[in-house]
Amino acid sequence: MKKIVYLGGFYPAEHSMWHSFTEHGASIVFPFDSPYRFKEDEKVLLIPEFLTLVWLSEYKPDLIVHRFYKNYPCMHGYVGEMARQLGIPYIVYRMETWPRDEESSVISPVECDLFLYANPCDVKFLPEMDVPVDYWPWGVSSFERNMNIERSVPVGAFGNLRPDEQERMDSLRMFVWGTMCHRGTQVSMPWDTLHESIRDLAPAISLDGPCRIPEQTERMNRCRVALNYESLSAIPGCYSYKMFQTLGCGTPTITSRKPEFREMFEGALVEIEDGIDVAIQVRRLLEDKEEWARISALSERVVHEKFEWFENFDRIMRKHNLW
């Protein structure tokens, strides 16, 4: 059984990753501060609060994966040093992209055995490293699945609302106003408050309030259409993890038009240019049951065939002879 230590938080992507790794017979452990994110029946191994040489030497992982945080580069140093002392392969994984400021997005060289990145638009930010670099895209597992429950919510918008990022606010505004062209349609969102800058959207939005990670896919399954406003149209190759989740649940997903998406998702995404396109596509998906069923089945199949977390990770590890 492969044993992986994963450092850097436990969020929806990691929750899905945990499902995938354990389903393939691997053991993956996460940071100590994670229990509140789980359901009580989920048996997740947790790393002690202070990672030590003693714990690592006793646990004997096959490798360490460290999620790269731009704002905290120093946090990677001590773990890499411990991994070198114990002879454990050390992998750094950059999941986020930073579209607002290209200069600050440049990745400083990191001492590791392999540097992975998840977002295609980050290729231009990668410096000339003295270590191998590879692409490990975001993925899915059995956690993102079609539950075959009633699709009682016409449209849902899923993502992180960051008021300090004007691009996200503008993108969300375009998507929500586009749905209002279809009379009677209301967008459901997993928040409990609206930021002041988009308070005018309140008539078109119902707020579901926060939920634990395991409950997110149920919300995605209750939507007939998902809005992916995080894949900002101005950033080539930038995509959102939430669209992997909604597609995996068989929920037709509307997103900004990008050439990269067509090849990656084989036409499963519904692409738009502006708010008028949003209105047209929402109407089409809500009224044409046959087209909705076709896109739903295609979405679920493509994402699960191409973006299974462990299968892609295993391929990369074997390619670089790390296990």
CSV table of C-alpha atoms in Angstrom, one decimal:
chain,number,residue,atom,x,y,z
A,1,MET,CA,0.0,0.0,0.0
A,2,LYS,CA,1.4,3.4,-1.0
A,3,LYS,CA,1.6,5.9,1.8
A,4,ILE,CA,1.5,9.6,1.1
A,5,VAL,CA,1.8,12.6,3.4
A,6,TYR,CA,0.0,15.7,2.1
A,7,LEU,CA,0.7,19.1,3.6
A,8,GLY,CA,-1.0,22.4,2.9
A,9,GLY,CA,-4.6,22.3,4.1
A,10,PHE,CA,-7.7,20.2,3.5
A,11,TYR,CA,-10.2,21.8,1.2
A,12,PRO,CA,-12.8,20.5,-1.4
A,13,ALA,CA,-10.0,19.4,-3.8
A,14,GLU,CA,-8.2,17.5,-1.0
A,15,HIS,CA,-11.4,15.9,0.1
A,16,SER,CA,-12.0,14.5,-3.3
A,17,MET,CA,-8.3,13.5,-3.5
A,18,TRP,CA,-8.6,11.6,-0.3
A,19,HIS,CA,-11.6,9.6,-1.7
A,20,SER,CA,-9.7,8.8,-4.9
A,21,PHE,CA,-6.5,7.7,-3.2
A,22,THR,CA,-8.2,5.5,-0.6
A,23,GLU,CA,-10.4,3.9,-3.3
A,24,HIS,CA,-7.2,2.8,-5.0
A,25,GLY,CA,-5.8,1.3,-1.9
A,26,ALA,CA,-3.4,4.1,-1.0
A,27,SER,CA,-3.1,5.8,2.4
A,28,ILE,CA,-2.9,9.6,2.3
A,29,VAL,CA,-2.7,11.7,5.5
A,30,PHE,CA,-3.6,15.4,6.0
A,31,PRO,CA,-2.9,18.2,8.5
A,32,PHE,CA,-4.1,18.1,12.1
A,33,ASP,CA,-6.5,21.1,11.7
A,34,SER,CA,-8.9,19.2,9.4
A,35,PRO,CA,-11.4,17.1,11.5
A,36,TYR,CA,-14.2,19.7,11.5
A,37,ARG,CA,-14.4,19.4,7.7
A,38,PHE,CA,-15.4,15.7,7.7
A,39,LYS,CA,-18.5,13.8,8.4
A,40,GLU,CA,-18.3,11.6,11.5
A,41,ASP,CA,-18.2,8.4,9.5
A,42,GLU,CA,-15.3,9.4,7.4
A,43,LYS,CA,-12.1,7.7,8.6
A,44,VAL,CA,-9.3,10.1,7.7
A,45,LEU,CA,-5.8,9.8,9.0
A,46,LEU,CA,-4.4,13.0,10.4
A,47,ILE,CA,-0.9,14.4,10.7
A,48,PRO,CA,0.2,15.5,14.2
A,49,GLU,CA,0.1,19.2,15.0
A,50,PHE,CA,3.8,19.6,14.7
A,51,LEU,CA,5.4,17.5,12.0
A,52,THR,CA,8.6,16.0,13.4
A,53,LEU,CA,11.5,13.8,12.1
A,54,VAL,CA,10.5,11.2,14.6
A,55,TRP,CA,6.9,11.0,13.3
A,56,LEU,CA,8.0,10.8,9.7
A,57,SER,CA,10.7,8.2,10.4
A,58,GLU,CA,8.1,6.0,12.2
A,59,TYR,CA,5.3,6.5,9.6
A,60,LYS,CA,7.7,5.9,6.7
A,61,PRO,CA,5.7,7.5,3.9
A,62,ASP,CA,6.6,6.7,0.2
A,63,LEU,CA,6.6,10.4,-0.5
A,64,ILE,CA,5.6,13.8,0.7
A,65,VAL,CA,3.4,16.2,-1.4
A,66,HIS,CA,3.4,19.8,-0.3
A,67,ARG,CA,0.8,22.2,-1.6
A,68,PHE,CA,2.7,25.4,-2.6
A,69,TYR,CA,1.5,28.7,-1.1
A,70,LYS,CA,2.8,31.8,-2.8
A,71,ASN,CA,2.5,33.9,0.3
A,72,TYR,CA,4.3,31.5,2.6
A,73,PRO,CA,7.3,30.2,0.7
A,74,CYS,CA,9.3,29.6,3.9
A,75,MET,CA,6.9,26.9,5.1
A,76,HIS,CA,8.3,24.5,2.5
A,77,GLY,CA,11.9,24.7,3.6
A,78,TYR,CA,11.9,22.7,6.8
A,79,VAL,CA,9.7,19.9,5.4
A,80,GLY,CA,12.0,19.6,2.4
A,81,GLU,CA,15.0,19.4,4.7
A,82,MET,CA,13.4,16.6,6.8
A,83,ALA,CA,12.5,14.7,3.7
A,84,ARG,CA,16.1,14.9,2.4
A,85,GLN,CA,17.4,13.7,5.8
A,86,LEU,CA,15.1,10.7,5.7
A,87,GLY,CA,15.5,10.0,1.9
A,88,ILE,CA,11.8,10.5,1.2
A,89,PRO,CA,10.8,11.9,-2.2
A,90,TYR,CA,9.6,15.5,-1.8
A,91,ILE,CA,7.0,16.9,-4.3
A,92,VAL,CA,5.8,20.5,-4.4
A,93,TYR,CA,2.3,21.0,-5.9
A,94,ARG,CA,1.1,24.4,-7.0
A,95,MET,CA,-2.7,24.4,-7.3
A,96,GLU,CA,-3.7,28.0,-7.3
A,97,THR,CA,-3.2,30.6,-10.0
A,98,TRP,CA,-2.7,34.3,-9.4
A,99,PRO,CA,-4.1,36.2,-12.3
A,100,ARG,CA,-4.2,39.7,-10.8
A,101,ASP,CA,-0.4,40.4,-10.8
A,102,GLU,CA,1.7,38.5,-13.2
A,103,GLU,CA,5.0,39.7,-11.7
A,104,SER,CA,4.1,38.4,-8.2
A,105,SER,CA,2.9,35.2,-9.8
A,106,VAL,CA,6.4,34.0,-10.9
A,107,ILE,CA,7.3,30.9,-9.0
A,108,SER,CA,10.7,31.0,-7.2
A,109,PRO,CA,12.8,27.8,-7.7
A,110,VAL,CA,12.1,25.2,-5.0
A,111,GLU,CA,14.3,22.4,-3.9
A,112,CYS,CA,12.3,19.3,-4.5
A,113,ASP,CA,12.3,16.0,-6.4
A,114,LEU,CA,9.4,17.0,-8.6
A,115,PHE,CA,7.4,20.3,-9.1
A,116,LEU,CA,3.7,19.8,-10.1
A,117,TYR,CA,1.2,22.4,-11.3
A,118,ALA,CA,-2.5,22.1,-11.7
A,119,ASN,CA,-3.5,25.1,-13.8
A,120,PRO,CA,-2.5,25.4,-17.5
A,121,CYS,CA,-2.1,29.2,-17.3
A,122,ASP,CA,0.7,28.8,-14.8
A,123,VAL,CA,3.1,27.4,-17.4
A,124,LYS,CA,4.3,30.9,-18.3
A,125,PHE,CA,5.1,31.6,-14.6
A,126,LEU,CA,7.3,28.5,-14.2
A,127,PRO,CA,11.0,29.5,-14.1
A,128,GLU,CA,13.8,27.4,-15.5
A,129,MET,CA,14.1,24.9,-12.7
A,130,ASP,CA,16.8,22.4,-12.0
A,131,VAL,CA,14.1,19.9,-11.0
A,132,PRO,CA,11.6,17.9,-13.1
A,133,VAL,CA,8.2,19.7,-13.7
A,134,ASP,CA,5.0,18.0,-14.6
A,135,TYR,CA,1.2,18.8,-15.0
A,136,TRP,CA,-1.2,17.2,-12.5
A,137,PRO,CA,-4.6,18.7,-13.2
A,138,TRP,CA,-7.4,19.0,-10.7
A,139,GLY,CA,-9.4,15.8,-10.5
A,140,VAL,CA,-12.5,13.9,-9.3
A,141,SER,CA,-13.3,10.7,-7.5
A,142,SER,CA,-16.5,8.8,-6.6
A,143,PHE,CA,-17.3,11.8,-4.3
A,144,GLU,CA,-18.3,13.8,-7.4
A,145,ARG,CA,-21.1,11.7,-8.9
A,146,ASN,CA,-24.6,11.9,-10.1
A,147,MET,CA,-26.8,11.0,-7.2
A,148,ASN,CA,-29.9,10.7,-9.3
A,149,ILE,CA,-31.9,13.0,-7.0
A,150,GLU,CA,-34.5,15.7,-7.9
A,151,ARG,CA,-32.9,18.6,-9.7
A,152,SER,CA,-35.1,21.1,-7.8
A,153,VAL,CA,-32.8,24.2,-8.2
A,154,PRO,CA,-32.8,25.7,-11.7
A,155,VAL,CA,-29.4,27.4,-11.6
A,156,GLY,CA,-26.5,27.2,-9.1
A,157,ALA,CA,-23.3,29.3,-8.8
A,158,PHE,CA,-20.4,27.6,-7.1
A,159,GLY,CA,-17.0,29.2,-6.2
A,160,ASN,CA,-15.1,31.4,-3.8
A,161,LEU,CA,-16.4,34.9,-3.6
A,162,ARG,CA,-13.4,37.2,-3.1
A,163,PRO,CA,-14.4,40.8,-2.9
A,164,ASP,CA,-10.8,42.0,-3.3
A,165,GLU,CA,-10.7,40.5,-6.8
A,166,GLN,CA,-12.7,42.7,-9.1
A,167,GLU,CA,-12.4,40.2,-12.0
A,168,ARG,CA,-14.4,37.6,-10.0
A,169,MET,CA,-17.1,40.1,-9.0
A,170,ASP,CA,-17.5,41.3,-12.6
A,171,SER,CA,-17.7,37.8,-13.8
A,172,LEU,CA,-20.3,36.8,-11.3
A,173,ARG,CA,-22.3,39.8,-12.1
A,174,MET,CA,-22.4,38.9,-15.8
A,175,PHE,CA,-23.5,35.4,-15.1
A,176,VAL,CA,-26.2,36.3,-12.6
A,177,TRP,CA,-27.7,39.1,-14.8
A,178,GLY,CA,-27.7,36.7,-17.7
A,179,THR,CA,-29.9,34.3,-15.9
A,180,MET,CA,-32.4,37.1,-15.1
A,181,CYS,CA,-33.3,37.3,-18.8
A,182,HIS,CA,-35.0,33.9,-18.2
A,183,ARG,CA,-38.0,35.0,-16.2
A,184,GLY,CA,-38.6,33.2,-12.9
A,185,THR,CA,-35.0,31.7,-12.7
A,186,GLN,CA,-33.2,32.3,-9.5
A,187,VAL,CA,-29.5,31.5,-8.9
A,188,SER,CA,-28.7,29.5,-5.7
A,189,MET,CA,-25.4,30.2,-4.0
A,190,PRO,CA,-23.7,28.4,-1.1
A,191,TRP,CA,-23.1,31.6,1.0
A,192,ASP,CA,-24.9,33.2,3.9
A,193,THR,CA,-24.2,36.9,3.0
A,194,LEU,CA,-23.7,39.0,-0.1
A,195,HIS,CA,-20.8,41.4,-0.4
A,196,GLU,CA,-21.8,45.0,-0.6
A,197,SER,CA,-20.5,45.4,-4.1
A,198,ILE,CA,-23.0,42.9,-5.5
A,199,ARG,CA,-25.9,43.6,-3.2
A,200,ASP,CA,-27.9,44.8,-6.2
A,201,LEU,CA,-28.0,41.2,-7.4
A,202,ALA,CA,-30.0,40.1,-4.3
A,203,PRO,CA,-33.4,39.9,-6.1
A,204,ALA,CA,-32.0,37.2,-8.4
A,205,ILE,CA,-30.1,35.2,-5.7
A,206,SER,CA,-31.1,32.8,-3.0
A,207,LEU,CA,-28.4,32.1,-0.4
A,208,ASP,CA,-28.1,28.6,0.9
A,209,GLY,CA,-25.6,29.3,3.6
A,210,PRO,CA,-22.3,27.4,4.3
A,211,CYS,CA,-22.0,23.7,4.5
A,212,ARG,CA,-19.4,21.0,5.2
A,213,ILE,CA,-17.4,19.7,2.3
A,214,PRO,CA,-19.1,16.3,2.0
A,215,GLU,CA,-22.5,18.1,1.5
A,216,GLN,CA,-21.3,20.2,-1.4
A,217,THR,CA,-21.9,17.6,-4.1
A,218,GLU,CA,-25.5,17.1,-3.0
A,219,ARG,CA,-26.1,20.8,-3.6
A,220,MET,CA,-24.5,20.5,-7.0
A,221,ASN,CA,-26.7,17.5,-7.8
A,222,ARG,CA,-29.9,19.5,-7.0
A,223,CYS,CA,-29.0,22.1,-9.7
A,224,ARG,CA,-30.1,21.6,-13.3
A,225,VAL,CA,-27.4,24.1,-14.5
A,226,ALA,CA,-24.2,25.3,-12.8
A,227,LEU,CA,-22.5,28.6,-13.4
A,228,ASN,CA,-18.7,28.6,-13.4
A,229,TYR,CA,-17.8,32.3,-12.9
A,230,GLU,CA,-14.3,31.6,-11.5
A,231,SER,CA,-12.6,30.7,-14.9
A,232,LEU,CA,-12.0,34.3,-15.7
A,233,SER,CA,-12.4,35.2,-19.4
A,234,ALA,CA,-9.4,37.5,-19.4
A,235,ILE,CA,-6.9,34.9,-18.3
A,236,PRO,CA,-6.1,32.3,-21.0
A,237,GLY,CA,-6.0,28.8,-19.6
A,238,CYS,CA,-7.3,29.7,-16.2
A,239,TYR,CA,-10.0,27.3,-14.9
A,240,SER,CA,-11.8,26.7,-11.6
A,241,TYR,CA,-11.8,23.5,-9.5
A,242,LYS,CA,-15.5,23.9,-9.0
A,243,MET,CA,-16.3,23.1,-12.6
A,244,PHE,CA,-14.5,19.7,-12.2
A,245,GLN,CA,-16.9,19.0,-9.4
A,246,THR,CA,-20.1,20.1,-11.1
A,247,LEU,CA,-19.2,18.2,-14.3
A,248,GLY,CA,-18.4,15.1,-12.2
A,249,CYS,CA,-21.9,15.4,-10.8
A,250,GLY,CA,-23.4,15.4,-14.2
A,251,THR,CA,-24.6,19.0,-13.9
A,252,PRO,CA,-24.3,20.9,-17.2
A,253,THR,CA,-21.9,23.7,-16.6
A,254,ILE,CA,-21.7,27.1,-18.2
A,255,THR,CA,-18.3,28.8,-18.4
A,256,SER,CA,-16.3,31.5,-20.3
A,257,ARG,CA,-15.3,30.4,-23.8
A,258,LYS,CA,-11.6,29.3,-24.0
A,259,PRO,CA,-9.9,27.2,-26.6
A,260,GLU,CA,-8.2,25.1,-24.0
A,261,PHE,CA,-11.5,23.9,-22.6
A,262,ARG,CA,-12.7,22.3,-25.8
A,263,GLU,CA,-9.8,19.9,-26.0
A,264,MET,CA,-9.6,19.2,-22.3
A,265,PHE,CA,-13.3,18.5,-21.8
A,266,GLU,CA,-14.3,17.3,-25.3
A,267,GLY,CA,-17.3,19.6,-25.6
A,268,ALA,CA,-18.8,18.8,-22.2
A,269,LEU,CA,-18.6,22.5,-21.1
A,270,VAL,CA,-21.2,25.0,-22.3
A,271,GLU,CA,-19.2,28.0,-23.4
A,272,ILE,CA,-20.3,31.6,-23.4
A,273,GLU,CA,-19.0,35.1,-24.4
A,274,ASP,CA,-21.3,37.4,-22.5
A,275,GLY,CA,-24.5,37.8,-20.5
A,276,ILE,CA,-26.7,37.3,-23.6
A,277,ASP,CA,-25.0,34.0,-24.2
A,278,VAL,CA,-25.7,33.1,-20.6
A,279,ALA,CA,-29.4,33.8,-21.0
A,280,ILE,CA,-29.6,31.8,-24.2
A,281,GLN,CA,-27.8,28.7,-22.8
A,282,VAL,CA,-29.7,28.8,-19.5
A,283,ARG,CA,-33.0,28.8,-21.4
A,284,ARG,CA,-31.8,26.0,-23.7
A,285,LEU,CA,-30.7,23.7,-20.8
A,286,LEU,CA,-33.8,24.3,-18.7
A,287,GLU,CA,-36.3,23.8,-21.6
A,288,ASP,CA,-34.6,21.1,-23.8
A,289,LYS,CA,-34.7,17.9,-21.7
A,290,GLU,CA,-33.0,15.8,-24.4
A,291,GLU,CA,-30.1,18.2,-24.7
A,292,TRP,CA,-29.8,18.5,-21.0
A,293,ALA,CA,-29.6,14.7,-20.6
A,294,ARG,CA,-26.9,14.5,-23.4
A,295,ILE,CA,-24.7,17.1,-21.9
A,296,SER,CA,-25.2,15.7,-18.4
A,297,ALA,CA,-24.0,12.2,-19.4
A,298,LEU,CA,-21.1,13.6,-21.5
A,299,SER,CA,-19.9,15.8,-18.6
A,300,GLU,CA,-19.9,12.9,-16.1
A,301,ARG,CA,-18.2,10.5,-18.5
A,302,VAL,CA,-15.4,12.8,-19.7
A,303,VAL,CA,-14.4,14.1,-16.3
A,304,HIS,CA,-14.3,10.7,-14.7
A,305,GLU,CA,-12.4,9.1,-17.6
A,306,LYS,CA,-9.7,11.8,-17.9
A,307,PHE,CA,-9.3,13.5,-14.5
A,308,GLU,CA,-9.3,10.8,-11.8
A,309,TRP,CA,-7.0,12.0,-9.0
A,310,PHE,CA,-5.0,8.9,-8.2
A,311,GLU,CA,-4.8,7.5,-11.7
A,312,ASN,CA,-3.1,10.6,-13.0
A,313,PHE,CA,-0.9,10.9,-10.0
A,314,ASP,CA,0.2,7.3,-10.2
A,315,ARG,CA,1.1,7.7,-13.9
A,316,ILE,CA,3.2,10.8,-13.1
A,317,MET,CA,5.0,9.0,-10.2
A,318,ARG,CA,5.9,6.1,-12.4
A,319,LYS,CA,7.0,8.4,-15.2
A,320,HIS,CA,9.5,10.1,-12.8
A,321,ASN,CA,10.5,6.8,-11.1
A,322,LEU,CA,9.3,8.1,-7.7
A,323,TRP,CA,7.6,4.8,-6.9
